[in-house]
Coordinates of C-alpha atoms (C1' of nucleotides) in Angstrom, one line a residue:
Chain A
X1 CA -14.3 1.4 -28.1
X2 CA -17.3 3.6 -27.7
X3 CA -15.2 6.7 -27.1
X4 CA -16.4 9.9 -28.7
X5 CA -19.9 10.9 -28.4
X6 CA -21.1 8.9 -25.5
X7 CA -23.4 10.5 -22.9
X8 CA -23.5 10.9 -19.2
X9 CA -26.6 9.9 -17.4
X10 CA -28.6 12.6 -15.6
X11 CA -27.8 11.1 -12.3
X12 CA -24.1 11.3 -12.9
X13 CA -24.3 14.8 -14.0
X14 CA -25.9 15.9 -10.8
X15 CA -23.0 14.5 -8.8
X16 CA -20.6 16.7 -10.6
X17 CA -20.2 20.1 -9.1
X18 CA -17.2 21.5 -10.7
X19 CA -18.0 24.1 -13.3
X20 CA -15.7 24.1 -16.3
X21 CA -14.2 27.4 -17.5
X22 CA -12.0 27.1 -20.4
X23 CA -11.6 27.6 -24.1
X24 CA -14.6 25.6 -25.1
X25 CA -17.8 27.6 -24.6
X26 CA -20.7 25.7 -26.0
X27 CA -21.8 22.1 -26.3
X28 CA -21.5 21.0 -29.9
X29 CA -24.5 18.7 -29.5
X30 CA -27.1 21.0 -28.0
X31 CA -25.4 24.4 -28.0
X32 CA -25.8 24.9 -24.2
X33 CA -23.1 26.9 -22.5
X34 CA -23.4 25.0 -19.2
X35 CA -20.3 22.9 -19.3
X36 CA -19.0 21.0 -16.2
X37 CA -16.0 18.9 -15.4
X38 CA -15.8 15.4 -14.1
X39 CA -12.8 15.5 -11.9
X40 CA -12.7 11.8 -11.5
X41 CA -12.4 11.2 -15.2
X42 CA -11.0 14.5 -16.3
X43 CA -13.7 14.9 -18.9
X44 CA -15.8 17.9 -19.8
X45 CA -19.5 17.3 -20.1
X46 CA -22.5 19.3 -21.2
X47 CA -24.7 19.8 -18.1
X48 CA -27.8 20.0 -20.3
X49 CA -27.6 16.9 -22.5
X50 CA -24.7 14.9 -21.0
X51 CA -22.7 15.0 -24.2
X52 CA -19.0 14.5 -23.6
X53 CA -17.4 17.6 -25.0
X54 CA -13.9 16.6 -24.3
X55 CA -12.7 13.2 -23.4
X56 CA -10.2 12.3 -20.7
X57 CA -6.7 13.1 -21.5
X58 CA -4.5 10.1 -21.7
X59 CA -2.9 9.1 -18.4
X60 CA -0.2 11.4 -17.3
X61 CA 1.5 8.6 -15.7
X62 CA 1.9 7.9 -12.0
X63 CA 2.2 11.4 -10.7
X64 CA -1.4 11.7 -9.6
X65 CA -1.1 9.0 -7.0
X66 CA 1.5 8.0 -4.5
X67 CA 2.7 4.5 -5.0
X68 CA 4.7 2.5 -2.6
X69 CA 8.3 2.0 -3.4
X70 CA 7.6 -1.6 -4.1
X71 CA 5.0 -0.8 -6.6
X72 CA 7.2 1.8 -8.2
X73 CA 9.8 -0.9 -8.6
X74 CA 7.3 -3.2 -10.3
X75 CA 6.2 -0.4 -12.5
X76 CA 9.6 0.6 -13.5
X77 CA 10.2 -2.9 -14.9
X78 CA 7.4 -2.2 -17.3
X79 CA 9.9 -0.2 -19.3
X80 CA 9.7 2.6 -21.8
X81 CA 6.3 3.4 -23.3
X82 CA 5.4 1.1 -26.1
X83 CA 3.7 2.5 -29.1
X84 CA 0.7 0.4 -30.1
X85 CA 1.6 1.2 -33.6
X86 CA 4.8 -0.8 -33.3
X87 CA 3.1 -4.2 -33.5
X88 CA 4.0 -7.3 -35.4
X89 CA 3.8 -5.5 -38.7
X90 CA 7.5 -5.3 -39.2
X91 CA 8.4 -8.9 -38.5
X92 CA 8.8 -11.5 -41.1
X93 CA 7.8 -15.1 -41.2
X94 CA 10.0 -17.8 -42.4
X95 CA 8.3 -19.6 -45.2
X96 CA 6.9 -23.0 -44.3
X97 CA 7.9 -24.5 -47.6
X98 CA 11.3 -26.2 -47.7
X99 CA 12.6 -24.2 -50.6
X100 CA 15.2 -21.6 -50.7
X101 CA 14.9 -18.1 -52.1
X102 CA 15.4 -19.3 -55.7
X103 CA 12.8 -22.1 -55.3
X104 CA 15.3 -25.0 -55.0
X105 CA 14.5 -27.8 -52.6
X106 CA 16.5 -27.7 -49.3
X107 CA 17.2 -30.9 -47.6
X108 CA 19.1 -32.8 -44.9
X109 CA 20.7 -31.1 -42.0
X110 CA 20.2 -27.7 -43.4
X111 CA 16.5 -28.4 -43.4
X112 CA 16.5 -29.3 -39.7
X113 CA 18.3 -26.1 -39.0
X114 CA 15.7 -24.1 -40.7
X115 CA 13.0 -25.9 -38.9
X116 CA 14.6 -25.0 -35.6
X117 CA 15.0 -21.5 -36.6
X118 CA 11.4 -21.2 -37.6
X119 CA 10.3 -22.5 -34.3
X120 CA 12.3 -20.0 -32.4
X121 CA 11.3 -17.3 -34.6
X122 CA 7.6 -17.7 -34.0
X123 CA 8.1 -18.6 -30.3
X124 CA 10.1 -15.5 -29.4
X125 CA 7.6 -13.4 -31.4
X126 CA 4.7 -14.9 -29.5
X127 CA 6.5 -14.5 -26.3
X128 CA 7.2 -10.9 -26.9
X129 CA 3.7 -10.2 -28.1
X130 CA 2.4 -11.5 -24.9
X131 CA 4.9 -9.5 -22.9
X132 CA 4.1 -6.4 -24.8
X133 CA 0.4 -6.8 -24.3
X134 CA 1.0 -7.6 -20.7
X135 CA 2.9 -4.4 -20.0
X136 CA 0.2 -2.4 -21.6
X137 CA -2.3 -4.3 -19.4
X138 CA -0.2 -3.6 -16.4
X139 CA -0.3 0.1 -17.0
X140 CA -4.1 -0.1 -17.4
X141 CA -4.3 -2.1 -14.2
X142 CA -2.4 0.5 -12.3
X143 CA -4.6 3.2 -13.6
X144 CA -7.8 1.4 -12.6
X145 CA -6.4 0.3 -9.3
X146 CA -5.5 3.9 -8.4
X147 CA -8.9 5.2 -9.2
X148 CA -10.8 2.4 -7.5
X149 CA -8.5 2.3 -4.6
X150 CA -7.8 -1.4 -4.9
X151 CA -5.8 -3.4 -2.4
X152 CA -2.7 -5.1 -3.6
X153 CA -3.9 -8.6 -3.5
X154 CA -6.7 -7.7 -5.8
X155 CA -4.3 -6.2 -8.3
X156 CA -2.2 -9.3 -8.2
X157 CA -5.1 -11.6 -8.8
X158 CA -6.5 -9.3 -11.6
X159 CA -3.2 -9.5 -13.4
X160 CA -3.1 -13.2 -13.0
X161 CA -6.6 -13.6 -14.4
X162 CA -5.7 -11.3 -17.2
X163 CA -2.6 -13.3 -18.0
X164 CA -4.5 -16.5 -18.2
X165 CA -7.0 -14.9 -20.5
X166 CA -4.3 -13.6 -22.6
X167 CA -2.5 -16.9 -22.9
X168 CA -5.7 -18.6 -24.0
X169 CA -6.2 -16.0 -26.6
X170 CA -9.3 -14.4 -25.2
X171 CA -8.0 -10.9 -25.5
X172 CA -7.6 -11.0 -29.2
X173 CA -10.3 -8.9 -30.8
X174 CA -11.1 -7.2 -27.6
X175 CA -9.6 -4.2 -26.1
X176 CA -7.0 -4.5 -23.3
X177 CA -8.9 -2.0 -21.4
X178 CA -12.2 -3.9 -21.3
X179 CA -10.6 -7.3 -20.6
X180 CA -8.6 -5.8 -17.8
X181 CA -11.6 -4.1 -16.3
X182 CA -13.3 -7.5 -16.5
X183 CA -10.4 -9.2 -14.8
X184 CA -10.4 -6.5 -12.1
X185 CA -14.1 -7.1 -11.5
X186 CA -13.6 -10.8 -11.4
X187 CA -10.8 -10.5 -8.9
X188 CA -12.9 -8.2 -6.7
X189 CA -15.8 -10.6 -6.8
X190 CA -13.5 -13.5 -6.1
X191 CA -11.8 -11.8 -3.1
X192 CA -15.0 -10.3 -1.9
X193 CA -13.9 -6.8 -2.3
X194 CA -17.1 -5.0 -3.0
X195 CA -16.8 -3.0 -6.2
X196 CA -19.8 -2.9 -8.5
X197 CA -19.4 -3.4 -12.2
X198 CA -20.7 0.1 -12.6
X199 CA -17.9 1.6 -10.6
X200 CA -15.3 -0.3 -12.6
X201 CA -16.9 0.5 -15.9
X202 CA -17.1 4.1 -15.0
X203 CA -13.3 4.4 -15.2
X204 CA -13.1 2.5 -18.4
X205 CA -13.6 3.8 -21.9
X206 CA -15.2 0.6 -23.0
X207 CA -18.8 0.7 -22.0
X208 CA -20.3 -1.3 -19.1
X209 CA -21.7 -3.6 -21.6
X210 CA -18.4 -4.5 -23.1
X211 CA -16.9 -5.1 -19.7
X212 CA -19.8 -7.3 -18.6
X213 CA -19.4 -9.4 -21.8
X214 CA -15.7 -9.8 -21.2
X215 CA -16.4 -10.7 -17.6
X216 CA -18.8 -13.4 -18.5
X217 CA -16.3 -14.7 -21.0
X218 CA -13.7 -14.9 -18.3
X219 CA -15.9 -16.8 -16.0
X220 CA -16.8 -19.2 -18.7
X221 CA -13.6 -19.7 -20.5
X222 CA -10.8 -18.9 -18.1
X223 CA -12.4 -20.8 -15.2
X224 CA -12.5 -17.9 -12.9
X225 CA -14.6 -19.1 -10.0
X226 CA -16.6 -16.5 -8.4
X227 CA -18.6 -16.6 -5.1
X228 CA -22.0 -15.2 -5.2
X229 CA -22.1 -11.5 -4.3
X230 CA -23.1 -10.9 -0.7
X231 CA -24.8 -7.8 0.4
X232 CA -23.0 -7.7 3.7
X233 CA -19.7 -7.2 1.9
X234 CA -21.1 -3.8 0.8
X235 CA -22.0 -2.7 4.3
X236 CA -18.7 -1.4 5.7
X237 CA -18.1 0.7 2.7
X238 CA -21.5 2.3 2.6
X239 CA -21.4 2.8 6.4
X240 CA -18.0 4.3 6.1
X241 CA -19.3 6.9 3.6
X242 CA -22.1 7.7 6.0
X243 CA -19.8 7.8 9.0
X244 CA -22.0 5.4 11.0
X245 CA -21.2 3.9 14.3
X246 CA -19.9 0.3 14.6
X247 CA -23.0 -0.7 16.4
X248 CA -25.1 0.2 13.4
X249 CA -22.9 -1.7 11.0
X250 CA -23.2 -4.7 13.2
X251 CA -26.9 -4.5 13.3
X252 CA -27.1 -4.0 9.5
X253 CA -25.1 -7.1 8.9
X254 CA -27.3 -9.1 11.3
X255 CA -30.4 -7.9 9.4
X256 CA -28.9 -9.1 6.2
X257 CA -28.0 -12.4 7.6
X258 CA -31.6 -13.0 8.6
X259 CA -32.7 -11.9 5.2
X260 CA -30.5 -14.3 3.5
X261 CA -31.6 -17.1 5.7
X262 CA -35.2 -16.4 4.6
X263 CA -34.2 -16.3 1.0
X264 CA -35.0 -12.7 0.5
X265 CA -31.8 -11.8 -1.1
X266 CA -31.8 -13.9 -4.3
X267 CA -31.8 -11.8 -7.4
X268 CA -31.7 -8.5 -5.6
X269 CA -29.1 -5.9 -6.1
X270 CA -26.7 -6.4 -3.1
X271 CA -25.9 -2.7 -2.9
X272 CA -29.6 -2.0 -2.6
X273 CA -30.1 -4.6 0.1
X274 CA -27.1 -3.4 2.0
X275 CA -28.5 0.2 1.8
X276 CA -31.9 -0.9 3.1
X277 CA -30.4 -2.8 6.0
X278 CA -28.2 0.2 6.9
X279 CA -31.2 2.5 6.7
X280 CA -33.1 0.3 9.1
X281 CA -30.2 -0.2 11.4
X282 CA -29.5 3.5 11.5
X283 CA -33.1 4.2 12.6
X284 CA -33.0 1.5 15.2
X285 CA -29.7 2.6 16.7
X286 CA -30.5 6.3 16.6
X287 CA -28.0 7.7 14.2
X288 CA -30.5 8.3 11.5
X289 CA -29.7 9.0 7.9
X290 CA -32.1 10.0 5.2
X291 CA -33.0 7.6 2.4
X292 CA -31.5 10.0 0.0
X293 CA -28.1 9.9 1.8
X294 CA -28.1 6.2 2.1
X295 CA -29.1 5.7 -1.5
X296 CA -26.3 8.0 -2.6
X297 CA -23.7 6.3 -0.6
X298 CA -24.8 2.9 -2.0
X299 CA -25.2 4.2 -5.5
X300 CA -28.7 3.1 -5.9
X301 CA -31.9 5.2 -6.0
X302 CA -34.1 6.2 -3.1
X303 CA -36.8 4.1 -4.6
X304 CA -34.7 1.0 -4.4
X305 CA -33.8 1.6 -0.8
X306 CA -37.4 2.2 -0.1
X307 CA -38.6 -1.0 -1.8
X308 CA -36.0 -3.1 -0.1
X309 CA -36.5 -1.6 3.2
X310 CA -40.2 -2.0 3.2
X311 CA -39.8 -5.6 2.1
X312 CA -37.3 -6.3 4.9
X313 CA -39.4 -4.7 7.6
X314 CA -42.4 -6.6 6.5
X315 CA -40.9 -10.1 5.9
X316 CA -38.6 -10.0 9.0
X317 CA -41.1 -8.4 11.3
X318 CA -38.9 -5.6 12.3
X319 CA -40.5 -2.9 14.4
X320 CA -39.6 0.7 13.9
X321 CA -40.2 3.4 16.5
X322 CA -43.3 5.5 15.8
X323 CA -43.8 4.0 12.3
X324 CA -46.6 1.9 11.2
X325 CA -47.3 -0.6 8.4
Chain B
dA1 C1' -39.1 23.0 3.5
dA2 C1' -37.3 18.6 3.6
dG3 C1' -38.2 13.9 3.9
dA4 C1' -40.9 9.8 3.0
dC5 C1' -44.1 7.5 0.2
dG6 C1' -46.0 5.1 -3.9
dA7 C1' -47.7 5.0 -8.7
dA8 C1' -46.5 4.8 -13.4
dA9 C1' -43.7 4.6 -17.2
dG10 C1' -39.0 3.7 -19.0
dT11 C1' -34.4 1.2 -19.2
dG12 C1' -31.1 -2.6 -19.7
dG13 C1' -30.3 -7.3 -18.9
dT14 C1' -31.7 -12.3 -18.6
dT15 C1' -34.2 -16.3 -20.1
dG16 C1' -36.6 -19.4 -22.8
dA17 C1' -39.1 -20.5 -27.2
Chain C
dT1 C1' -33.6 -13.5 -32.7
dC2 C1' -37.6 -12.1 -30.5
dA3 C1' -40.8 -11.5 -26.6
dA4 C1' -41.8 -11.9 -21.9
dC5 C1' -40.1 -10.8 -17.5
dA6 C1' -37.9 -9.1 -13.1
dA7 C1' -35.2 -5.7 -11.0
dC8 C1' -34.0 -1.1 -11.0
dT9 C1' -34.5 3.9 -12.4
dT10 C1' -36.8 8.2 -13.4
dT11 C1' -40.2 11.3 -12.5
dC12 C1' -43.8 13.2 -10.2
dG13 C1' -47.7 14.1 -7.1
dT14 C1' -49.1 13.6 -2.3
dC15 C1' -48.6 13.0 2.5
dT16 C1' -45.9 13.7 6.9
dT17 C1' -42.8 15.8 10.1

DNA sequence: AAGACGAAAGTGGTTGA
DNA sequence: TCAACAACTTTCGTCTT
């Protein structure tokens, strides 16, 4: 729940072009009047210092995204908005002592009745608390899924993972948002849908750190098994953003395959590796992209692309036209 | 003028005592 | 919990096209 007062990084600011014009004129943190808007998150940020001047407005519901009828149906079952304020605070427990209101001992069949009652009372309450949490979580999931453009099967698995976490009590004490984000990340990893933790955390109030912690918790406690991240899973998406030819994509994947066989990929950022492979492949096939463009598409820095690419060229003995070293 | 390059210092996360 | 450490980022000066 970092919320108010967190900062944007310099790099993120540069990506945001939309100038904000509105009632707020200066940054309360540094006084600058250069305010910009992040359309993706609906926040207003100071271009000078990165201070978040105004946070994202709360979801305005599904209207910013077209959902399939099927999804709408699922969503509609979520029901009316539930206020987080309406928690368990108003419910009563049945006292565990076998006494009545005036303190007299209760016994016999009457006592059994009460025991049964007590059982149901707590059970239905637990049930509904899980349900309630889950419907909040579902809303959060839809929000994340829309922003991250997640396929349906990922959503389903994310929800399943979340449910398991919830049922084993892992959500208590953590925000629904961060646990759900972690569940989404786990589902992505598991199904090899390439989304980085950063991307997911970007659309979550809870910081990246929180999400990462929850994620590790999930892997440890909820037995979510996760295949190792593979750089070639990132290739199609990066290549898509760069509008590269299929031939180039194929070559990039081949380069990564060789790299993996030689054990060059361990411990390296898969997005960086993919970017480097694409950069090389693009040169070899002739539809050249600059390091800068590739880096931006892969969401890493030029330097990382450069380092990885140098390394790949050297260790795999790749020859590049008109280039030495 | 833009792109590529590499050095150097800084950051956030992991690991092991 | 602290320090060492590896990968990555930021920034910047220089070289190349």
